[in-house]
Short mmCIF file of C-alpha atoms in Angstrom, two decimals:
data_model
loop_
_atom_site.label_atom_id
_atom_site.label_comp_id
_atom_site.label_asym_id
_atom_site.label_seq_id
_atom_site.Cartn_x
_atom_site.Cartn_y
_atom_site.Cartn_z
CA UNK H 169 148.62 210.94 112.42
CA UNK H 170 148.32 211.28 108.44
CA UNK H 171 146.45 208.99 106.24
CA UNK H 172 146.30 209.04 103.02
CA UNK H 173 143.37 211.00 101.26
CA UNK H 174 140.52 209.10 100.16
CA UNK H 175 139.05 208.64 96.77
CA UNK H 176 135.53 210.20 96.50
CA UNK H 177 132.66 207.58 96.19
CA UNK H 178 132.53 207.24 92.26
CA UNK H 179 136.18 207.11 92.33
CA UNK H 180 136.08 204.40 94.53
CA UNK H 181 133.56 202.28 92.71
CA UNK H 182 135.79 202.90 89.00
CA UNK H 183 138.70 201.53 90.81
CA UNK H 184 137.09 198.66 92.53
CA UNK H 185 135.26 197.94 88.81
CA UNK H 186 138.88 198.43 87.24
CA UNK H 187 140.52 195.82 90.25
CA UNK H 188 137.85 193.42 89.07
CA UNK H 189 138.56 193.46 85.43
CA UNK H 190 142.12 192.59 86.05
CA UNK H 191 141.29 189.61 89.16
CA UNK H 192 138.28 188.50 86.00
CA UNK H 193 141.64 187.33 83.83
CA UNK H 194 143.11 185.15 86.45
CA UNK H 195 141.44 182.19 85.52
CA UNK H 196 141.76 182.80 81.64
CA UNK H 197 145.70 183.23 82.59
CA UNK H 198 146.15 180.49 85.05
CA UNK H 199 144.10 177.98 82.31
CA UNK H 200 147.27 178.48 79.91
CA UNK H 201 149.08 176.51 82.40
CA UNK H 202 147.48 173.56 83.33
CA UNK H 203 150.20 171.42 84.04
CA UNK H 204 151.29 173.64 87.34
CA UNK H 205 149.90 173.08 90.89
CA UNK H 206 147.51 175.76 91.20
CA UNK H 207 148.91 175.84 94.91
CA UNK H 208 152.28 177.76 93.02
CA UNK H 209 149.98 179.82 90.96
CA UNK H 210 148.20 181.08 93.93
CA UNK H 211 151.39 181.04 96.50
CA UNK H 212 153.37 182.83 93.95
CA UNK H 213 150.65 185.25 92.59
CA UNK H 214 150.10 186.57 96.07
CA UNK H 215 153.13 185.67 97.71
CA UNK H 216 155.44 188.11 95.09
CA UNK H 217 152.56 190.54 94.88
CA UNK H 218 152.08 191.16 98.13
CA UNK H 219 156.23 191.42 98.17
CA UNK H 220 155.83 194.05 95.66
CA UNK H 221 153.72 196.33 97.59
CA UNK H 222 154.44 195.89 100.80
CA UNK H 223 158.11 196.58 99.67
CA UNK H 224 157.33 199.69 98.11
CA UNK H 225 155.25 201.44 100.37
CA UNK H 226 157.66 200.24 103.57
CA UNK H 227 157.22 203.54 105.70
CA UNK H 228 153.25 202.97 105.59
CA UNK H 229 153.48 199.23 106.40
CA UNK H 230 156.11 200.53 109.34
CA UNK H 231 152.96 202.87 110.78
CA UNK H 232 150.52 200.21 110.09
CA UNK H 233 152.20 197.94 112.28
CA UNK H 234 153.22 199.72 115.30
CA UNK H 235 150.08 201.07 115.75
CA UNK H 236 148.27 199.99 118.97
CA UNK H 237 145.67 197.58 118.20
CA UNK H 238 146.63 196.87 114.41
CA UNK H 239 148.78 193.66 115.05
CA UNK H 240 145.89 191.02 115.47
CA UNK H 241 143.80 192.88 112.72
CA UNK H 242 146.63 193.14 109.99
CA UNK H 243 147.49 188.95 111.09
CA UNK H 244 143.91 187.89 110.46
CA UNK H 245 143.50 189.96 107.19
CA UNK H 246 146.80 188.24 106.27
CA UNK H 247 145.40 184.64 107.27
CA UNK H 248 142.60 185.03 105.30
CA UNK H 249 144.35 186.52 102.09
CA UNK H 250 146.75 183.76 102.07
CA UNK H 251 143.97 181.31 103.08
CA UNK H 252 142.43 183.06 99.64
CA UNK H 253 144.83 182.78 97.61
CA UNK H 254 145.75 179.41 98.01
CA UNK H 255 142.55 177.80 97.54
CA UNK H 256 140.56 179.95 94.98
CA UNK H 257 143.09 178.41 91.79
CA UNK H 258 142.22 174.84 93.14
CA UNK H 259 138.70 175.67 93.01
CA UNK H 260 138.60 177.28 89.95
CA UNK H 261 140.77 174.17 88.69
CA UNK H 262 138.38 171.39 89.98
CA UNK H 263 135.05 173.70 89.03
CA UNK H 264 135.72 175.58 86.10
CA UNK H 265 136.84 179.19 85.54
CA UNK H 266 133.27 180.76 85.27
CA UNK H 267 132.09 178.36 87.87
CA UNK H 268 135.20 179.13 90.40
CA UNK H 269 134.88 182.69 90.09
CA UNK H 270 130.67 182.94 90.01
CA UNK H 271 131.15 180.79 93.61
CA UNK H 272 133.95 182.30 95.77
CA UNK H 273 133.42 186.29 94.29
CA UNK H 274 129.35 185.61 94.92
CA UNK H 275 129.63 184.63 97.92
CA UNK H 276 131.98 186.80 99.59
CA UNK H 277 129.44 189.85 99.76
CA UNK H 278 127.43 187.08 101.97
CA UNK H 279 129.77 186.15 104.20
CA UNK H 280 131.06 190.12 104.69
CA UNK H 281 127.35 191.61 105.42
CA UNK H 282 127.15 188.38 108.37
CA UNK H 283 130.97 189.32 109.27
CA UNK H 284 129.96 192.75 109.91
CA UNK H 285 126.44 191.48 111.67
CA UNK H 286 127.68 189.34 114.03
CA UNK H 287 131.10 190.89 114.83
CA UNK H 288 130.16 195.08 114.85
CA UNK H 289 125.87 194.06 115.74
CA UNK H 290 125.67 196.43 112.21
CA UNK H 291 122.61 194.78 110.39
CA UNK H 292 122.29 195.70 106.86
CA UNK H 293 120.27 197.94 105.03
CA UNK H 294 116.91 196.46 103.19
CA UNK H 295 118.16 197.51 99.72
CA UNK H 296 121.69 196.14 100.77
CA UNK H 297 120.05 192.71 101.27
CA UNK H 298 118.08 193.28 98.20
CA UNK H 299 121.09 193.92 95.84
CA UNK H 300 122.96 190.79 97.41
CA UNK H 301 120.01 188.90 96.88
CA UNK H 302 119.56 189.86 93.33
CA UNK H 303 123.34 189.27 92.33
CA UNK H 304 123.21 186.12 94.35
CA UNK H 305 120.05 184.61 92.28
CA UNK H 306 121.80 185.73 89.06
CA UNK H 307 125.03 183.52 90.39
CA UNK H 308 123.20 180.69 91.05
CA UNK H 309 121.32 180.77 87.52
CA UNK H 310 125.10 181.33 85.66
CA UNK H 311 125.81 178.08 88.10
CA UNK H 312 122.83 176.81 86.68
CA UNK H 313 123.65 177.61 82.90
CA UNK H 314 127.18 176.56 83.01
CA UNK H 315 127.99 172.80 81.00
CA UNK H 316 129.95 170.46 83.33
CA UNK H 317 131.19 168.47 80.56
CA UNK H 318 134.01 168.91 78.35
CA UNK H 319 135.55 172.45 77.91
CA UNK H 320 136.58 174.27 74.97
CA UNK H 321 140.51 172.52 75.95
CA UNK H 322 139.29 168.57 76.47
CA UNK H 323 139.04 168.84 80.03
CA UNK H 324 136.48 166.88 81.73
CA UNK H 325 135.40 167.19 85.37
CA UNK H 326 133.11 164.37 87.00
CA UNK H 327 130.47 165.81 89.62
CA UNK H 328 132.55 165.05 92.74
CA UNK H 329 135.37 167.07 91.32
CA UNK H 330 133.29 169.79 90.81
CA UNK H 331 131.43 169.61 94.51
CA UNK H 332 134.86 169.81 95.95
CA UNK H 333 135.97 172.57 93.98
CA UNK H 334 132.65 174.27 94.41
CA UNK H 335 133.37 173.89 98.53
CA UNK H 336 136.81 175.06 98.30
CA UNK H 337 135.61 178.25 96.00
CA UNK H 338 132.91 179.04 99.04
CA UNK H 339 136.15 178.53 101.70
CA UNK H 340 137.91 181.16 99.29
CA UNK H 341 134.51 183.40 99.32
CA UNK H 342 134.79 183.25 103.09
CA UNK H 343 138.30 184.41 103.22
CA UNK H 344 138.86 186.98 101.06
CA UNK H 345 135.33 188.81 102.63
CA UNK H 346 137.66 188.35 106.35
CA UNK H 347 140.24 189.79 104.00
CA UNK H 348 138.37 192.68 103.20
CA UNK H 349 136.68 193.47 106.28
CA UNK H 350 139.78 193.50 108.73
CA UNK H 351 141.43 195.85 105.84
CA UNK H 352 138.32 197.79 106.00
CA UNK H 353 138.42 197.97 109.80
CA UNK H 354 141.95 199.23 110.03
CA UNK H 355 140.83 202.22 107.79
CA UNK H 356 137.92 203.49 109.80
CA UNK H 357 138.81 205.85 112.67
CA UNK H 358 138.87 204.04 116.19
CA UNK H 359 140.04 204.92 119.40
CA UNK H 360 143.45 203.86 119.26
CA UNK H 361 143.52 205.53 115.41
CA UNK H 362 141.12 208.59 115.65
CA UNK H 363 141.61 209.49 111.67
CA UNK H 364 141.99 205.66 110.60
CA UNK H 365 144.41 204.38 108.59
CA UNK H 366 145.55 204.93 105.19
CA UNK H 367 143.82 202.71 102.84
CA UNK H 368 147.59 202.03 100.50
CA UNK H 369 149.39 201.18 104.05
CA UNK H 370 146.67 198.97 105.31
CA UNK H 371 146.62 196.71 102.17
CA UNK H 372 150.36 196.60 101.44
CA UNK H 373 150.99 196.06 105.04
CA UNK H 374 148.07 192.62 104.99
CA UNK H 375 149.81 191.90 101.69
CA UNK H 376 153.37 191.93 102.96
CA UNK H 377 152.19 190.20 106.02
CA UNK H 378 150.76 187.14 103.84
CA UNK H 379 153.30 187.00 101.41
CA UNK H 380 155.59 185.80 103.68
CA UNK H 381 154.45 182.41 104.60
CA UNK H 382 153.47 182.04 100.82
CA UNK H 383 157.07 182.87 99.67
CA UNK H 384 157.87 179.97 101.97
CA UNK H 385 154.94 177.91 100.87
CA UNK H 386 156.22 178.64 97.13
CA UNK H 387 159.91 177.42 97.66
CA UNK H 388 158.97 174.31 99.57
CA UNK H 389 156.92 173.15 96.21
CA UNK H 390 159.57 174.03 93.88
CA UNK H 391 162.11 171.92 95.79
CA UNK H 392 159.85 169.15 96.22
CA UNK H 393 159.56 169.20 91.92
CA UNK H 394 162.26 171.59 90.76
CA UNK H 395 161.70 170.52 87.25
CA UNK H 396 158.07 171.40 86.91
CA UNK H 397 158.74 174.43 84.81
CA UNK H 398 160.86 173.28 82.61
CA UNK H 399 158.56 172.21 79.93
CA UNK H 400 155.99 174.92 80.27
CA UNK H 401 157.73 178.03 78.74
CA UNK H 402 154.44 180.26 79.59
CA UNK H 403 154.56 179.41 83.36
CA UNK H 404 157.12 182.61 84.56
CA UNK H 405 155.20 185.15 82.18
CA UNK H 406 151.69 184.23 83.03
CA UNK H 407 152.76 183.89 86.95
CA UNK H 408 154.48 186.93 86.27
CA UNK H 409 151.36 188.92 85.11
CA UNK H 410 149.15 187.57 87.66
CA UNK H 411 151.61 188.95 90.45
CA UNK H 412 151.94 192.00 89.02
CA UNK H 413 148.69 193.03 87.46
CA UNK H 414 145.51 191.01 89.33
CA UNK H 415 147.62 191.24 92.54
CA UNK H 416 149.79 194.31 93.21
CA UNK H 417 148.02 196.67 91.07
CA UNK H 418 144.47 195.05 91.43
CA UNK H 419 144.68 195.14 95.47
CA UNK H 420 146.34 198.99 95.11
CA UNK H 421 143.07 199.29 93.85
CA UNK H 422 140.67 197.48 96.02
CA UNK H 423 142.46 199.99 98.70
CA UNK H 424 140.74 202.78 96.85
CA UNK H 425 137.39 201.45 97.23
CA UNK H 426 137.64 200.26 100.81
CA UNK H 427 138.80 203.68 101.36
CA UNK H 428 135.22 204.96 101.00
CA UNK H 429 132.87 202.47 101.83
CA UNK H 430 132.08 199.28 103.91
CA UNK H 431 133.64 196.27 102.98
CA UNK H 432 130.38 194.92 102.84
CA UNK H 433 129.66 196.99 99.82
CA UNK H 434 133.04 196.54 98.63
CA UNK H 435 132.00 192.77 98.59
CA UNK H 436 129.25 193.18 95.97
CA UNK H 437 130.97 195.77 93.92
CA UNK H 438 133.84 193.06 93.04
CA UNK H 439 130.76 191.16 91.90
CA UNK H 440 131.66 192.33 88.29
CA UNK H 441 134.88 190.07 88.66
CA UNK H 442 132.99 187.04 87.82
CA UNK H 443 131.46 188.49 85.47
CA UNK H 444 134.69 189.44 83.62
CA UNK H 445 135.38 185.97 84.48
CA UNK H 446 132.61 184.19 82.66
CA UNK H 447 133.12 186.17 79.74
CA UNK H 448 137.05 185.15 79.36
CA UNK H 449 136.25 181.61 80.20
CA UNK H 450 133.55 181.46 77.40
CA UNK H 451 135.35 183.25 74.43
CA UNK H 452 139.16 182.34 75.81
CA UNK H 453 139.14 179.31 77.69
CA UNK H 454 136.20 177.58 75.97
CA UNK H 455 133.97 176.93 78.60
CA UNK H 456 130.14 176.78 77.44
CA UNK H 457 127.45 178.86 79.71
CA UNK H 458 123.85 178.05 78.40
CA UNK H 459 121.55 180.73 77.58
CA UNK H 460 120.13 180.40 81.57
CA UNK H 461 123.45 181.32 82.41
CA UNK H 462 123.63 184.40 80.38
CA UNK H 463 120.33 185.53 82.05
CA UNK H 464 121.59 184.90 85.70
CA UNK H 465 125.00 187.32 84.24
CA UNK H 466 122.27 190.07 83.30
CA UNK H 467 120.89 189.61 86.37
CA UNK H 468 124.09 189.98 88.61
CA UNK H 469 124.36 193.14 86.16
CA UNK H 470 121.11 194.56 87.73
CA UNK H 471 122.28 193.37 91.34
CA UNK H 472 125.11 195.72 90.66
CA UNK H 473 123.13 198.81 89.68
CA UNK H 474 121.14 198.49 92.21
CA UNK H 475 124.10 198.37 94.57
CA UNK H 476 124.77 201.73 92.96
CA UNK H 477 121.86 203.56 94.15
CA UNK H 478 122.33 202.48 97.41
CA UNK H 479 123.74 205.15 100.27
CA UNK H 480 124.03 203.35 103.69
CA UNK H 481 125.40 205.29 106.30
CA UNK H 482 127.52 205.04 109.06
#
């Protein structure tokens, strides 16, 4: 069986950095559009994204598929993509953009190192844990240095809008690191797939596979309130964009990277998405971070580099 070549190991890092600077301008695009459900934003975003590759990369997605063993992977990638999508735009609604993104991206590193511990008995390197740890402590000091008050836009959030959208961002966290580890598992050889997978026909396949009950998700909402578009003339570009670029061309990418390494490290590489994030939110969106939060950003910096140096084998 063929699979498509990988990346080398720099190449896969540029592309995962390169994924994460287009998922960092999903909150700065979704916040020109306030008044729609973030459920549509994130149920069309993924749901015509993941049309859009799956669709054109159909002969992969056909091997992917049929291949002993794949099924229950690919379905619980899918379930927690879709899962994903649909509630990181309520969280980053209810928290804030730099908040939103800081929470689920931080914390899905986390959640794929204990993934990978409990369900492959693979405990993590020391400088593994040490990078998380660092990018984690610079998260929750850009938590820490991020005003809950009024935005840049007039939008206030009380505290219990903000705990619930801080719960739903960890939910997200959770689901896009099952996301990226059952993608990640596909692509690594196993005795049903000696060579692995293709990294492009794993992640168009999970994407077609969770676009499909988002398409449906999508059209149920617009029938319920057909005329919720009609006075936001920015809604189909900006919904547009965010299929296209954070989501087809974003996850082509994120294929790259778990190409070459374990989604675990995957994880902490797309740490640089909230980073992106924060930025956009602060300069864009008008959120203000405090200069404690620009410190904890530095540090998830340094989490990063270290990250870099790291070589765990397999």
């Amino acid at each position: 069986m063929k699979t498509t070549p990988h990346a080398s190991y720099g190449g896969g890092v540029v592309a995962l950095l390169l994924a994460c600077t287009f998922w960092g301008t999903t909150g700065m695009a979704a916040s020109f559009i306030p008044e729609i459900n973030p459920v549509i934003i994130g149920a069309s975003t993924m749901g015509i994204g993941g049309l859009i590759l799956g669709l054109t990369a159909l002969p992969g997605v056909w091997m992917v598929w049929h291949n002993i063993g794949a099924k229950s992977l690919v379905i619980a990638g899918a379930c927690g993509l879709a899962l994903y999508s649909t509630v990181f735009y309520i969280g980053m609604s209810w928290a804030g953009v730099a908040l939103g993104n800081v929470i689920a991206l931080g914390s899905a590193p986390l959640f794929a190192g204990l993934i990978e511990w409990v369900v492959d008995k693979q405990r993590p390197t020391a400088m593994w844990l040490g990078a998380t740890a660092i990018t984690v402590v610079g998260g929750v000091l850009l938590v820490s240095g991020r005003n809950f008050g009024e935005d840049g836009r007039g939008v206030v959030r009380d505290s219990a809008m903000v705990v619930a959208g801080i719960v739903l961002a960890l939910l997200a966290g959770f689901a896009y690191a099952l996301y990226t580890y059952m993608a990640n598992k596909l692509m690594k050889p196993h005795a049903d797939r000696p060579q692995g997978l293709g990294h492009r026909p794993v992640i168009s396949t999970i994407q077609l596979v969770s676009a499909l009950p988002l398409i449906v998700l999508l059209v149920a909402l617009v029938i319920v309130n057909p005329g919720q578009f009609s006075n936001v003339p920015l809604a189909i570009p900006v919904m547009a964009y965010l299929a296209i670029f954070p989501t087809a061309v974003g996850h082509l990418l994120l294929a790259v990277g778990l190409g070459v390494m374990p989604a675990s490290r995957a994880a902490v590489y797309t740490l640089f998405e909230p980073v992106v994030a924060v930025i956009l939110a602060v300069i864009v969106v008008g959120e203000v971070i405090t200069p404690l939060g620009w410190i904890g950003l530095l540090i998830v910096l340094a989490g990063l580099a270290l990250l870099s140096q790291e070589k765990r084998s397999r």
